[in-house]
Tab-separated table of C-alpha atoms in Angstrom:
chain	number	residue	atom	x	y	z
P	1	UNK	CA	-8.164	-34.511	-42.309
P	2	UNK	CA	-5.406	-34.539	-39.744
P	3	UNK	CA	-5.262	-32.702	-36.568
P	4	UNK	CA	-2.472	-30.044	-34.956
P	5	UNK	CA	-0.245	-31.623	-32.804
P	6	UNK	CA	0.162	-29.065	-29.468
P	7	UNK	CA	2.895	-29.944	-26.980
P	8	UNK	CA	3.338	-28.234	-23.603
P	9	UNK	CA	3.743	-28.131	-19.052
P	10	UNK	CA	1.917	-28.352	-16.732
P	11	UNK	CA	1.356	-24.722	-15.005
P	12	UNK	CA	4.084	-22.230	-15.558
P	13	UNK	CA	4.731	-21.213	-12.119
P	14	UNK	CA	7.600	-23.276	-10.651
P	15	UNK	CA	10.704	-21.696	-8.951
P	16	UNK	CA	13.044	-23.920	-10.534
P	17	UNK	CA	12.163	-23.189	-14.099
P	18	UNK	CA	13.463	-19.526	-13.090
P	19	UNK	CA	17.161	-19.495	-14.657
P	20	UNK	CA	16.882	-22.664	-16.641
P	21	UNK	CA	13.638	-22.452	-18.708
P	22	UNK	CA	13.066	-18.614	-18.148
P	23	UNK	CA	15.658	-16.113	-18.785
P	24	UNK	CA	17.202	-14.667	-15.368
P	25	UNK	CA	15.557	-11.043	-13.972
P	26	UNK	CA	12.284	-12.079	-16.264
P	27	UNK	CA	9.439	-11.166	-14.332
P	28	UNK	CA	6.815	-13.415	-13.042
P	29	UNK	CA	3.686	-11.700	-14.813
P	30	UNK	CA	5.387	-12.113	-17.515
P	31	UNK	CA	6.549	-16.351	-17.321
P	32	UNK	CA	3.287	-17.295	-19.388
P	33	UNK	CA	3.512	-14.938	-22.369
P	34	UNK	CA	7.251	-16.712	-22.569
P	35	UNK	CA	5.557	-20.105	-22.329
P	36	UNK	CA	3.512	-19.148	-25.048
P	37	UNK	CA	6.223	-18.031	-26.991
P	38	UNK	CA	7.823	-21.674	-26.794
P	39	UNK	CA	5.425	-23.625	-26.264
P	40	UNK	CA	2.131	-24.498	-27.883
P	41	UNK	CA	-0.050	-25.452	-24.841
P	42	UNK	CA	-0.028	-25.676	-21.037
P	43	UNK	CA	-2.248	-27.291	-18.694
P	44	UNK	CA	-3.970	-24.897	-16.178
P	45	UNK	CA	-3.294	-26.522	-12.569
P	46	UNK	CA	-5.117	-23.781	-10.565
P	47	UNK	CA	-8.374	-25.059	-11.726
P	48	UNK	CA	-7.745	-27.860	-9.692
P	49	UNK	CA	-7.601	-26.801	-6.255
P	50	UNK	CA	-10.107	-23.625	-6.381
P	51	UNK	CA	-12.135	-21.136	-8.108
P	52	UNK	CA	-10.914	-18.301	-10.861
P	53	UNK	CA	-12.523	-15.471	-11.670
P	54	UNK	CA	-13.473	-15.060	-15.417
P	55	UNK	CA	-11.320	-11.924	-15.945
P	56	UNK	CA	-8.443	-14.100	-14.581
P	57	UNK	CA	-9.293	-16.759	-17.328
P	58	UNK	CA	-9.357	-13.519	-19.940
P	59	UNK	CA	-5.850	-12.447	-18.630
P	60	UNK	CA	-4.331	-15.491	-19.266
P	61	UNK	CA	-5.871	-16.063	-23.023
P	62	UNK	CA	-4.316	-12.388	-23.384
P	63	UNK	CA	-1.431	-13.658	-22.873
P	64	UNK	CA	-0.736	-16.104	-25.200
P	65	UNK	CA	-0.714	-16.302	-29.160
P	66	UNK	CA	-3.153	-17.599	-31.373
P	67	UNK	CA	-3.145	-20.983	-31.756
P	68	UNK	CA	-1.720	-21.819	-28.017
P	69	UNK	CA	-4.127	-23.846	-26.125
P	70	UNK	CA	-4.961	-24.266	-22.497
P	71	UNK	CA	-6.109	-27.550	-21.332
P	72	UNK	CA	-8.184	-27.322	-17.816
P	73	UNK	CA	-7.664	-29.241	-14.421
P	74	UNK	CA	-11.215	-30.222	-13.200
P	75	UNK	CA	-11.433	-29.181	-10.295
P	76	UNK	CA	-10.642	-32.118	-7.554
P	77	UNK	CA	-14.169	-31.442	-5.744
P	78	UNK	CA	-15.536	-33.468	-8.690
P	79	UNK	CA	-12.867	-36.204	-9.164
P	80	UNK	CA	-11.661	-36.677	-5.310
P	81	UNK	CA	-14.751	-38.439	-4.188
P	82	UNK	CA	-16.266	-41.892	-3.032
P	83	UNK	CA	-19.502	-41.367	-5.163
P	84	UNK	CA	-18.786	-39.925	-8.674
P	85	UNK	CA	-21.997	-39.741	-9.629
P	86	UNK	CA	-23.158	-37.219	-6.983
P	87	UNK	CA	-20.644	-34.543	-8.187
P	88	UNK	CA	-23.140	-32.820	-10.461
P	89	UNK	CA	-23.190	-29.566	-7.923
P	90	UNK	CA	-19.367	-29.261	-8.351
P	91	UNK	CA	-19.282	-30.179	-12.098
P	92	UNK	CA	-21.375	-27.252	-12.325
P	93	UNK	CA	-19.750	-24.618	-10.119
P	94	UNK	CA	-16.449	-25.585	-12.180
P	95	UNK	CA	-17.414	-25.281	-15.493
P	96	UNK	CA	-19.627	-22.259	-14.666
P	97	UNK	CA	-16.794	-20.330	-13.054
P	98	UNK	CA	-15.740	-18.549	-16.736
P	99	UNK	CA	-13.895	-21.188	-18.878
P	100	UNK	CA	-15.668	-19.618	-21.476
P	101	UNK	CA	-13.737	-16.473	-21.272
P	102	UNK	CA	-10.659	-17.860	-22.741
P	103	UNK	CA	-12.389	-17.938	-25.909
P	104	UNK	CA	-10.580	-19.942	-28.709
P	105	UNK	CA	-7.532	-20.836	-26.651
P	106	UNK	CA	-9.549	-22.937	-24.492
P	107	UNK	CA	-8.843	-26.705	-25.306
P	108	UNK	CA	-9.825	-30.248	-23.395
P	109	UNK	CA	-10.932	-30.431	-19.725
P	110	UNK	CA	-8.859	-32.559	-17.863
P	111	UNK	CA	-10.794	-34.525	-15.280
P	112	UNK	CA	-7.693	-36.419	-12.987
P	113	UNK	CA	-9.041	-39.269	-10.554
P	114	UNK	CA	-6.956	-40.514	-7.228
P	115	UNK	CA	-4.691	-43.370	-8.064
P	116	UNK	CA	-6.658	-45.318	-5.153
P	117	UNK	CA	-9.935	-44.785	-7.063
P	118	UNK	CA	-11.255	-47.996	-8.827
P	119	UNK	CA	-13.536	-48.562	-11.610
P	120	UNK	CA	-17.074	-49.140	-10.626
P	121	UNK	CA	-18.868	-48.885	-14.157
P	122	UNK	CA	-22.699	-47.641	-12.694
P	123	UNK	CA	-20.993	-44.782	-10.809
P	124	UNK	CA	-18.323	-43.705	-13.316
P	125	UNK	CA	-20.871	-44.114	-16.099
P	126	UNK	CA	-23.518	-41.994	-14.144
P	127	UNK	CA	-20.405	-39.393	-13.467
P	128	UNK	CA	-19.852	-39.254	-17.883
P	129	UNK	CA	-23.656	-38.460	-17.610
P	130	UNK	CA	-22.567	-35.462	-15.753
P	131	UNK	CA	-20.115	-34.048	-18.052
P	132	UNK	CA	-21.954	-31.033	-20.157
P	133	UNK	CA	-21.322	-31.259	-24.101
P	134	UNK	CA	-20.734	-27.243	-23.802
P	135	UNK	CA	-20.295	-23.813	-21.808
P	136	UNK	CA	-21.943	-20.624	-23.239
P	137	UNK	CA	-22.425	-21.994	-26.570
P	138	UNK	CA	-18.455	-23.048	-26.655
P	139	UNK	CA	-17.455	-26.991	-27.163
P	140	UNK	CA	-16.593	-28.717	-24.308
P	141	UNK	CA	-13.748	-31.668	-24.780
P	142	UNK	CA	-13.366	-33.784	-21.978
P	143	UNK	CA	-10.185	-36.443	-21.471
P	144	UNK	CA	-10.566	-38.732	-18.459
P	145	UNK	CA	-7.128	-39.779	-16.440
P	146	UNK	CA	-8.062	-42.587	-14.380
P	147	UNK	CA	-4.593	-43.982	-12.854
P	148	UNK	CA	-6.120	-47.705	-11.071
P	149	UNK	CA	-5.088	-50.881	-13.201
P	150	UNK	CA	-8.986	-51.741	-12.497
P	151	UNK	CA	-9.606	-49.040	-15.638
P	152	UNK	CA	-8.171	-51.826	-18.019
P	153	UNK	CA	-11.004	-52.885	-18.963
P	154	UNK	CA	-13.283	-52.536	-22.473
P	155	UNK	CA	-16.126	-51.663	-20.209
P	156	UNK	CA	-14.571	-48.545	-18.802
P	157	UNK	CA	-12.842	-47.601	-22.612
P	158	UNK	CA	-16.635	-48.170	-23.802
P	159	UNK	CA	-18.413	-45.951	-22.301
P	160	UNK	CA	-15.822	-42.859	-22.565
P	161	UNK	CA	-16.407	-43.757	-26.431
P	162	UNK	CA	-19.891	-43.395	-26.104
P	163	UNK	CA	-19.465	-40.047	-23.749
P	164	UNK	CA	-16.706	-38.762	-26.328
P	165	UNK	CA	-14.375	-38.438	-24.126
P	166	UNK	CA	-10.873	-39.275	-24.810
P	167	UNK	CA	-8.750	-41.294	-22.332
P	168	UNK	CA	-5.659	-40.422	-21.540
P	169	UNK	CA	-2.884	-41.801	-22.597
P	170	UNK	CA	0.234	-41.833	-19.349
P	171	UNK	CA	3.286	-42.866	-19.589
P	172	UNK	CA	4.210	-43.206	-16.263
P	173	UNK	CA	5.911	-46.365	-14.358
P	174	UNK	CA	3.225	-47.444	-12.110
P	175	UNK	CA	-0.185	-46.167	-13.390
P	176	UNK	CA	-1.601	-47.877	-16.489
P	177	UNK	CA	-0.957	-47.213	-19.890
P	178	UNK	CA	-4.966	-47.372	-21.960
P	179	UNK	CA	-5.467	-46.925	-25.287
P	180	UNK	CA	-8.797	-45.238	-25.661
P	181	UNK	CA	-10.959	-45.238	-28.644
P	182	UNK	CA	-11.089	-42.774	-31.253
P	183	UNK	CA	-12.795	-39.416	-29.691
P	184	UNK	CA	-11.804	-36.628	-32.199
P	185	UNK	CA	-8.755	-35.718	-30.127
P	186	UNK	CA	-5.710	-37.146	-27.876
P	187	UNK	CA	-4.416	-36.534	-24.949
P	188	UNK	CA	-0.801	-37.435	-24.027
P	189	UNK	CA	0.586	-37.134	-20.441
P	190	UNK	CA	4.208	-37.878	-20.400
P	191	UNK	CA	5.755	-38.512	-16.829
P	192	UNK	CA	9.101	-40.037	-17.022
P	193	UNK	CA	11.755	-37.277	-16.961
P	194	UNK	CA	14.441	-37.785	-15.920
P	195	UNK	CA	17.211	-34.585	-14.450
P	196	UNK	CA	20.098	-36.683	-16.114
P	197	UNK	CA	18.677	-36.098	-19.623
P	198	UNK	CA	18.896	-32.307	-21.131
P	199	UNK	CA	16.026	-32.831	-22.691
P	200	UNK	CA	14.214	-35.063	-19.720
P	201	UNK	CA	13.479	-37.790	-22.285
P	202	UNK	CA	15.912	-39.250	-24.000
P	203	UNK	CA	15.922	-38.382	-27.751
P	204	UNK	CA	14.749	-41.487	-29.017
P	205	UNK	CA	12.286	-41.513	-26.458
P	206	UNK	CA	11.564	-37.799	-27.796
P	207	UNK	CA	11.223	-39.036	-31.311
P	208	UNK	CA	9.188	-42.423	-30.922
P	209	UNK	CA	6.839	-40.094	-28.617
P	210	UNK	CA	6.265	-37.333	-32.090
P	211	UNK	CA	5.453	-40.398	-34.153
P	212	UNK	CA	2.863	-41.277	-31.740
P	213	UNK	CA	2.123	-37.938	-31.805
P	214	UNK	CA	1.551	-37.801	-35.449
P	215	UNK	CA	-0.048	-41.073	-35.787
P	216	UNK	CA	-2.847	-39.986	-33.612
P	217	UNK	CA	-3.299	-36.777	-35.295
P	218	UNK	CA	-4.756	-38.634	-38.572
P	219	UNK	CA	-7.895	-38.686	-36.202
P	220	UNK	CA	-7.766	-34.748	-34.667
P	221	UNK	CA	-6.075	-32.841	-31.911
P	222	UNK	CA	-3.184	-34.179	-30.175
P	223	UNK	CA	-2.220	-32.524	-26.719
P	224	UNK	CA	0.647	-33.816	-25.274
P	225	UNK	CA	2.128	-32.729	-21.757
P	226	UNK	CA	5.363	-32.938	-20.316
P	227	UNK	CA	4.703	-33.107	-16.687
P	228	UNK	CA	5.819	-34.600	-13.284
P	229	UNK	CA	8.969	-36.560	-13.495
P	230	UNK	CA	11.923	-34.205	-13.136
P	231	UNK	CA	9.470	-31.173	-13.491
P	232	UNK	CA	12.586	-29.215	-13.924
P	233	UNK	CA	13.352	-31.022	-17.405
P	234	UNK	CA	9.779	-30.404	-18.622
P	235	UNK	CA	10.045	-27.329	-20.756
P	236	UNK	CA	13.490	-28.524	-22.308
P	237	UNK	CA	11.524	-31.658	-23.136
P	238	UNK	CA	8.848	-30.034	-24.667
P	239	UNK	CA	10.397	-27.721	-26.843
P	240	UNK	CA	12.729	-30.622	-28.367
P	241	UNK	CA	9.588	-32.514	-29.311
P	242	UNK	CA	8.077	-29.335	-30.432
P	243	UNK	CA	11.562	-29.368	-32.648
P	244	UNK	CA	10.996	-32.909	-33.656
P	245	UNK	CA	7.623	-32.518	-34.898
P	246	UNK	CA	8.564	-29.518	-36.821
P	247	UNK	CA	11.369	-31.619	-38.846
């Protein structure tokens, strides 16, 4: 049984996207109701750096269609720390600050570490430990971005297998590109766009990305972010491999 393939940005408030992605005189409360229109996911960067409320959470599932997904920035009081596995007071406080009100468009978790952080296996094993299964009787999918060459290493891969969380796979010229093992879902960051290109990636770049795409979706979910890079490219990049896939 394959998986749906959901392509998106990261955030959709950005100044720049105003006249090239959304149409001129649109109105900011109204930016992510067009992202869901053209998109099929976005990750949610204000998780990151504090607190929502869970009505804000509810406003923003509102917003968007069935189907359209929302991954989740961890917050970085769990990730942005010496000792990983003494987060469990933040892990907490993030996922108990009303995920669960976005109901079925909430998708993976997205827990980002510092490009400086290294692998120590007791710690980051003990910080997996940490991770809870579910919120409110909702799944919980968890994708780990770890961005130090010292992750490259079957250690590290085996125990997000055995915690079921997917590892993400970057593309990106300077952090590492890992292959994780089969966790019921993918997650795809995609980091090289370029203002040159239209589209941000070139479109045989575009293309050999949706066959990735699609080859990981024989195992479930594929998420798959445009995001970084020339941010400004992102949506048009998105929305041609949304096109590509759809061929």
């Amino acid at each position: 049984m394959s998986g749906r393939i959901r392509v998106g940005i990261g955030g959709w408030t950005y100044e720049p996207w105003r006249g090239t992605f959304y149409p001129e005189g649109l109105r900011q409360k109204d930016e992510l109701a067009y992202v869901g229109a053209h998109l099929t996911a976005t990750e949610i960067n204000a998780t990151y750096y504090g607190t929502q409320k869970p009505a804000t959470f509810a406003n923003w599932a509102g917003a968007v269609p069935d189907g359209f997904r929302f991954a989740v920035k961890a917050s970085r009081f769990c990730t942005n720390r010496r000792v990983l596995a003494d987060a469990g007071e933040s892990v907490a406080k993030f996922v108990g600050q009303g995920l669960a009100a976005l109901g079925d468009r909430l998708g993976p978790i997205l827990w980002q570490f510092m490009p400086t952080k290294t692998f120590d296996p007791d710690d980051f094993g003990a910080f997996l430990k940490l991770l809870p299964a579910s919120v409110e009787g909702m799944p919980l999918r968890h994708a780990l971005e770890v961005r130090h060459e010292s992750f490259d290493d079957p250690a590290f891969l085996a125990l997000a297998r055995d915690a079921g969380a997917a590892v993400v796979l970057a593309d990106h010229p300077e952090y590492p590109a890992l292959h994780g093992h089969d966790a019921g879902f993918s997650y795809l960051r995609l980091m090289r766009s370029r203002e040159e290109e239209a589209t941000g990636y070139a479109t045989a770049d575009i293309a050999q990305w949706a066959d990735t795409a699609r080859e990981k979706a024989r195992d479930g979910d594929v998420f798959a972010f445009f995001i970084s890079g020339e941010k400004v490219r992102n949506p048009a990049a998105a929305m041609a491999m949304i096109a590509r896939l759809e061929r």
